[in-house]
XYZ file of C-alpha atoms in Angstrom:
429
model
C -5.377 14.644 14.585
C -8.924 16.336 15.314
C -10.593 17.687 12.023
C -13.253 20.156 12.487
C -16.431 20.042 10.492
C -19.437 22.628 10.458
C -17.952 23.327 13.656
C -18.907 20.195 14.987
C -15.282 18.600 16.784
C -14.623 15.214 15.256
C -13.447 12.076 15.769
C -13.452 8.413 14.971
C -13.828 5.413 16.368
C -12.960 2.714 14.644
C -9.749 1.059 16.203
C -8.616 -0.873 12.262
C -6.681 -3.245 11.872
C -3.329 -2.979 11.882
C -2.763 -5.505 8.929
C -0.155 -5.425 6.939
C -0.991 -6.919 5.529
C -0.674 -9.279 4.641
C -0.107 -9.462 3.363
C -0.122 -11.479 3.903
C -1.403 -9.818 5.562
C 1.530 -10.661 5.396
C 2.766 -10.413 2.783
C 3.271 -6.940 3.382
C 6.011 -6.676 4.344
C 6.659 -3.711 1.116
C 8.820 -0.610 -0.181
C 8.986 3.076 1.619
C 6.437 5.806 1.147
C 6.360 8.912 2.461
C 2.780 9.456 4.029
C 1.815 11.231 6.858
C -1.046 12.388 8.758
C -4.299 12.449 6.553
C -7.366 13.509 6.233
C -10.221 11.260 4.176
C -13.325 13.918 4.074
C -14.357 15.169 2.044
C -17.969 15.306 0.179
C -20.140 14.551 -2.338
C -22.087 17.752 -4.810
C -24.952 15.009 -5.356
C -24.550 13.101 -1.037
C -28.343 13.881 1.044
C -28.797 15.526 4.279
C -28.093 13.992 6.934
C -28.702 14.329 9.849
C -27.024 12.737 12.665
C -23.856 13.589 14.655
C -20.703 12.080 12.339
C -19.614 8.758 13.166
C -15.597 9.550 14.031
C -13.926 6.531 12.832
C -9.995 6.676 13.668
C -7.728 4.557 11.426
C -3.949 4.013 12.294
C -2.374 3.550 9.099
C 1.233 2.427 8.088
C 1.935 5.085 4.847
C 5.509 5.109 5.504
C 7.707 2.594 6.018
C 8.102 -0.945 4.397
C 4.364 -1.575 4.870
C 3.910 2.280 3.230
C 1.549 0.770 -0.136
C -0.448 -0.990 2.349
C -1.097 1.911 4.506
C -1.918 4.348 0.696
C -3.712 2.021 -0.440
C -5.708 1.164 3.023
C -5.740 5.500 2.786
C -7.343 5.055 -0.389
C -9.660 2.657 -0.031
C -11.295 5.052 3.629
C -11.795 7.745 0.852
C -13.901 6.101 -1.260
C -16.053 4.395 1.774
C -16.586 7.477 3.661
C -17.137 9.287 0.533
C -20.263 6.297 -1.122
C -21.534 6.012 2.185
C -22.486 9.742 3.021
C -23.645 9.738 -0.254
C -26.027 7.403 0.591
C -27.725 8.561 4.001
C -24.289 7.576 6.366
C -25.120 4.824 8.887
C -28.444 5.157 10.076
C -29.140 9.322 9.048
C -25.470 9.763 10.688
C -22.121 10.807 8.490
C -19.008 8.703 8.876
C -15.691 10.917 9.436
C -12.566 8.946 8.842
C -9.416 10.253 10.188
C -6.073 8.786 8.844
C -2.520 8.640 10.904
C 0.672 7.400 9.629
C 1.848 4.989 12.210
C 5.170 5.628 10.421
C 5.382 1.360 10.680
C 6.953 1.410 13.799
C 6.006 -0.160 17.136
C 5.875 3.262 19.279
C 5.359 5.326 15.480
C 1.391 3.054 15.846
C 1.082 2.983 19.845
C 1.358 6.208 19.655
C -1.511 6.619 16.812
C -3.757 4.642 18.348
C -3.131 5.591 21.877
C -4.244 9.099 20.356
C -7.554 7.736 19.540
C -8.413 5.208 22.718
C -8.355 8.251 24.528
C -10.008 10.627 22.715
C -13.653 10.436 23.175
C -14.942 10.981 20.513
C -13.214 8.220 18.834
C -16.276 5.739 17.807
C -13.857 2.967 16.938
C -10.015 2.538 15.694
C -8.812 0.658 12.274
C -5.350 -0.314 11.880
C -2.957 -1.290 9.479
C -0.020 -2.279 10.537
C 2.340 -5.303 9.762
C 5.272 -4.785 11.892
C 3.267 -3.308 14.727
C 0.085 -4.713 16.374
C 1.433 -8.632 17.301
C 3.753 -6.555 19.935
C 0.445 -4.130 21.046
C -1.277 -6.706 23.294
C -0.960 -4.980 26.980
C -1.915 -1.190 24.421
C -4.801 -3.051 23.594
C -6.214 -4.603 27.568
C -9.549 -3.731 27.870
C -10.086 -1.791 25.741
C -13.851 0.074 25.830
C -13.154 1.263 21.754
C -13.724 -1.645 19.618
C -10.274 -2.432 17.029
C -11.132 -3.535 13.979
C -8.568 -5.437 11.789
C -8.886 -3.445 7.967
C -6.952 -6.130 6.507
C -4.812 -9.426 7.878
C -1.459 -9.779 9.754
C -0.906 -11.741 12.452
C -3.778 -12.727 14.051
C -2.010 -11.318 17.067
C -3.602 -9.197 19.359
C -5.915 -10.461 17.389
C -7.743 -13.621 18.614
C -5.804 -13.115 22.012
C -7.785 -9.399 23.324
C -11.569 -8.920 23.186
C -12.404 -6.069 22.155
C -11.200 -6.667 18.736
C -12.223 -7.664 15.924
C -10.275 -9.425 13.151
C -12.571 -10.772 9.498
C -9.745 -11.609 7.841
C -7.361 -14.326 7.512
C -3.484 -13.783 9.425
C 0.350 -14.156 8.873
C -0.302 -17.505 10.402
C -2.767 -18.682 7.913
C -0.659 -17.421 5.043
C 1.860 -19.155 4.943
C 0.363 -22.070 4.867
C -1.644 -21.142 1.899
C 1.997 -20.424 -0.091
C 2.237 -23.899 0.273
C -1.585 -24.899 -0.440
C -1.773 -22.646 -3.923
C 2.127 -24.005 -4.819
C 0.638 -27.036 -5.388
C -2.201 -26.085 -7.558
C 0.107 -24.686 -8.974
C 1.676 -27.815 -9.268
C 5.578 -27.461 -7.887
C 7.376 -29.227 -7.077
C 10.092 -27.218 -5.644
C 9.315 -24.234 -3.380
C 11.446 -21.660 -2.185
C 10.247 -18.614 -0.065
C 11.692 -15.017 -1.071
C 10.690 -12.893 2.330
C 10.505 -9.429 3.427
C 13.861 -8.792 5.739
C 11.940 -6.172 7.869
C 9.589 -7.933 9.339
C 11.183 -10.932 11.388
C 7.715 -13.106 11.287
C 8.481 -13.440 7.906
C 10.875 -15.815 8.106
C 9.484 -17.272 10.968
C 6.056 -18.037 8.881
C 7.923 -18.780 5.732
C 10.167 -21.903 7.903
C 6.527 -23.431 9.490
C 5.310 -22.558 5.291
C 8.038 -24.893 4.274
C 7.282 -27.446 7.270
C 3.822 -27.735 5.554
C 4.267 -27.860 1.986
C 6.713 -31.108 2.652
C 3.448 -32.772 4.739
C 1.886 -31.702 0.915
C 4.333 -33.561 -0.875
C 6.304 -30.136 -2.316
C 10.318 -29.468 -1.557
C 11.089 -26.844 -0.156
C 14.299 -25.466 -1.065
C 15.379 -23.289 1.042
C 14.405 -19.178 2.367
C 16.443 -15.869 0.401
C 15.331 -12.628 2.679
C 14.763 -9.495 0.531
C 14.673 -5.901 1.412
C 12.460 -3.474 -0.176
C 15.236 -0.903 0.332
C 18.064 -3.816 -2.976
C 19.088 -1.944 -6.011
C 19.615 -5.640 -7.169
C 17.821 -9.227 -6.096
C 20.121 -10.835 -9.038
C 21.807 -13.032 -5.812
C 18.314 -15.049 -4.977
C 17.113 -15.417 -7.383
C 20.252 -17.240 -8.823
C 19.985 -18.845 -5.673
C 17.214 -20.481 -6.240
C 17.398 -21.500 -10.453
C 20.852 -23.013 -8.813
C 18.392 -25.669 -6.803
C 15.683 -25.347 -8.916
C 13.911 -24.187 -7.849
C 9.880 -24.259 -10.162
C 7.562 -22.184 -7.453
C 8.684 -19.452 -5.510
C 6.608 -17.981 -2.682
C 6.864 -13.910 -2.314
C 6.708 -12.899 0.968
C 6.300 -9.025 0.541
C 4.633 -6.027 0.076
C 3.801 -5.988 -4.288
C 6.235 -3.285 -4.476
C 9.310 -5.862 -3.845
C 7.968 -8.661 -5.018
C 6.795 -6.838 -9.133
C 11.244 -5.064 -8.713
C 11.861 -8.804 -7.123
C 10.406 -11.542 -10.685
C 11.440 -8.213 -12.667
C 14.838 -9.679 -11.619
C 14.767 -13.159 -11.880
C 12.870 -13.311 -15.060
C 15.323 -11.495 -16.336
C 17.893 -14.861 -14.688
C 16.325 -16.766 -17.438
C 13.354 -17.931 -13.960
C 10.459 -20.235 -15.878
C 8.512 -21.036 -12.952
C 5.780 -19.664 -11.359
C 5.616 -16.608 -8.625
C 3.327 -17.609 -5.324
C 1.921 -14.908 -3.602
C -0.983 -13.809 -1.244
C -2.626 -11.175 0.164
C -1.358 -7.493 0.215
C 1.946 -10.058 -2.429
C -0.144 -9.351 -4.463
C -1.467 -5.994 -6.423
C -2.998 -6.683 -10.085
C -2.648 -3.383 -12.222
C 1.218 -3.730 -11.197
C 2.074 -7.179 -12.129
C 0.258 -6.925 -15.138
C 3.531 -4.751 -15.721
C 5.975 -7.182 -15.437
C 5.935 -9.293 -18.589
C 6.331 -12.340 -18.663
C 4.907 -13.269 -14.877
C 2.850 -15.668 -13.830
C 1.669 -16.518 -10.905
C -1.118 -18.797 -8.885
C -1.487 -16.598 -5.324
C -4.708 -16.471 -2.713
C -6.024 -13.298 -1.651
C -7.874 -12.519 2.415
C -9.792 -9.971 1.024
C -12.420 -10.632 -1.655
C -11.667 -11.025 -5.010
C -12.555 -7.126 -7.044
C -12.660 -9.606 -10.543
C -16.039 -10.541 -8.894
C -19.735 -10.101 -11.601
C -21.632 -9.503 -7.698
C -23.044 -5.972 -6.955
C -21.128 -5.385 -3.773
C -18.326 -6.180 -5.768
C -19.353 -4.269 -8.716
C -20.558 -1.150 -5.718
C -16.675 -1.342 -4.381
C -15.261 -1.100 -7.675
C -17.527 2.537 -9.143
C -16.451 4.164 -5.668
C -13.217 3.565 -6.065
C -13.339 4.832 -9.355
C -15.535 7.663 -7.866
C -13.721 8.760 -5.636
C -10.104 7.732 -5.562
C -9.462 6.939 -9.073
C -5.847 7.196 -8.075
C -5.588 4.103 -5.174
C -4.510 1.167 -5.985
C -7.536 -1.018 -5.682
C -6.871 -4.591 -7.757
C -5.483 -6.166 -4.157
C -6.634 -8.087 -1.331
C -5.254 -6.262 0.571
C -7.463 -3.411 -0.369
C -10.786 -5.368 -0.714
C -10.448 -6.301 3.098
C -10.514 -2.710 4.192
C -13.403 -2.021 2.297
C -15.206 -5.455 3.370
C -14.136 -4.170 7.412
C -15.641 -0.941 6.757
C -18.496 -2.366 5.427
C -19.106 -5.368 8.541
C -18.798 -2.439 10.708
C -21.294 -0.578 8.609
C -23.683 -3.686 8.882
C -23.436 -4.240 12.492
C -24.954 -1.058 13.391
C -27.511 -1.031 11.241
C -28.527 -3.702 13.117
C -27.863 -3.016 15.789
C -29.785 0.586 14.885
C -28.949 1.627 18.323
C -29.936 5.288 19.680
C -27.200 7.007 20.444
C -23.425 6.112 18.647
C -20.653 6.147 20.803
C -18.233 3.448 21.386
C -19.749 1.772 23.904
C -22.994 1.573 21.498
C -20.438 0.428 18.877
C -18.952 -2.367 20.928
C -21.476 -3.369 21.314
C -23.113 -4.016 17.802
C -19.939 -5.167 16.776
C -20.806 -8.750 19.292
C -23.826 -8.862 17.718
C -22.700 -9.982 14.427
C -23.701 -13.663 14.179
C -22.664 -16.188 11.110
C -22.034 -12.983 9.293
C -20.581 -13.285 5.470
C -21.567 -9.922 4.124
C -22.941 -12.539 0.914
C -19.553 -13.267 -0.016
C -17.925 -10.649 0.629
C -16.026 -12.124 3.930
C -14.085 -15.406 3.653
C -15.669 -17.429 6.343
C -19.254 -16.678 8.477
C -17.754 -14.671 11.336
C -19.277 -14.222 14.917
C -18.448 -12.705 17.331
C -18.960 -12.654 21.687
C -18.938 -10.141 24.271
C -16.014 -11.046 26.135
C -13.847 -13.642 23.813
C -11.677 -12.524 21.458
C -12.098 -13.004 17.670
C -12.068 -16.779 16.348
C -8.819 -16.898 13.497
C -10.219 -16.966 9.827
C -8.975 -19.847 7.752
C -10.187 -18.154 4.287
C -8.980 -16.975 1.254
C -9.633 -17.057 -2.076
C -7.526 -18.833 -4.950
C -6.285 -17.359 -7.973
C -4.139 -17.714 -11.023
C -2.686 -14.656 -12.989
C -0.483 -13.902 -15.871
C 0.256 -10.491 -17.522
C -1.565 -9.086 -19.650
C -4.914 -11.181 -18.962
C -7.700 -9.073 -18.272
C -8.452 -9.928 -14.020
C -7.391 -12.811 -11.942
C -9.146 -16.951 -12.738
C -10.061 -17.665 -9.532
C -9.907 -20.831 -9.031
C -12.774 -23.460 -7.875
C -12.744 -24.877 -4.147
C -13.344 -27.786 -3.282
C -15.873 -26.719 -1.446
C -17.366 -22.861 -0.602
C -16.557 -21.137 2.968
C -18.709 -19.152 2.414
C -21.656 -20.375 1.474
C -20.791 -18.204 -2.015
C -20.896 -19.199 -5.640
C -18.411 -18.736 -8.290
C -16.079 -16.128 -7.309
C -16.820 -15.086 -4.802
C -17.014 -18.561 -2.878
C -13.859 -19.409 -0.702
C -11.056 -21.931 0.189
C -10.665 -23.632 3.423
C -7.979 -24.389 4.969
C -9.957 -28.018 5.714
C -10.477 -27.708 1.377
C -7.050 -26.280 -0.093
C -4.990 -28.144 -2.105
C -8.041 -30.716 -2.993
């Protein structure tokens, strides 16, 4: 969709990450919620006049289908970031204008939306959030002349295989291992996997995660497929109980996960639930009586006592008060937008278009955004992104005011306190 503001055609070109995810990057396999093409537009009454031409960002997000919760949360974050940024001087005096379009959580839908943004010369960058589609879109991005930015985490493909794509959060491959790492931190002895049935790599990665868990001394007790459309999860819950599982990795979107956890608790399950990335939302799980969990978030801890995190909380409260913001999916999207902004402010191009955006992204070196990214990020022109294998570990029980951070053996991003991240080589220590 093309939006006209003040008579000027504005279409942003930040190709955002088809991530879902999760969530987990993987854990973004979730539920069906309606969504349609939206514009994250609007202005703040106190915003200063911005003289630069608009920076047009295209955001492809799954606002319907299995990952609807991820895309709808992303739309809310995009709106809040746009409004906050424009109310505080824009980027180098340029206002940002984000067009959010529903990918419908399908490969054809996502491909069509992204190709539309890529063929529109006014679009300066594209963000993508679609767990199902991105791994099948490598050919779509070959030789891209517009920067495509991962809005949250999903599979590493195509992010670490195609130049011009910029990943700054962990993908599903890491998430599969991190489930086992947090299970070890929780003291789990027998680990079951409840994984989304809608996304093929959910099951594939759970099998890899089970193999990794065995190397940590944890006994995998099998995988149960759970569907976002199922009305009852009694059978898989009883299966885990019969196998003595004291930890269940929920490799699914949080709206599915909350219903699954509720059913298992009704059946008498007393163990720990393991979550990762967009599979966890504090507000949603806080309402599940008896819920106890250990988890990992690929986006920065929203509860951290840090000025930049407080800005995020305040912006969401002011501009997207109804948006789901207490999740790694949401904070990962915010930090991706912030990285885009910092890249341009560092490069200071005389004009902002897709070429100068691409150049600016390739000037990012050892960047952590002061602890908002889990590991230092560097992009090298002509080379694909390096995989991110760090995140933040947390413990959360229903009734807690906020999650409790699990301190890493060594900070992966150089930050301290809640923003100190855990990396693959120090997990489980």
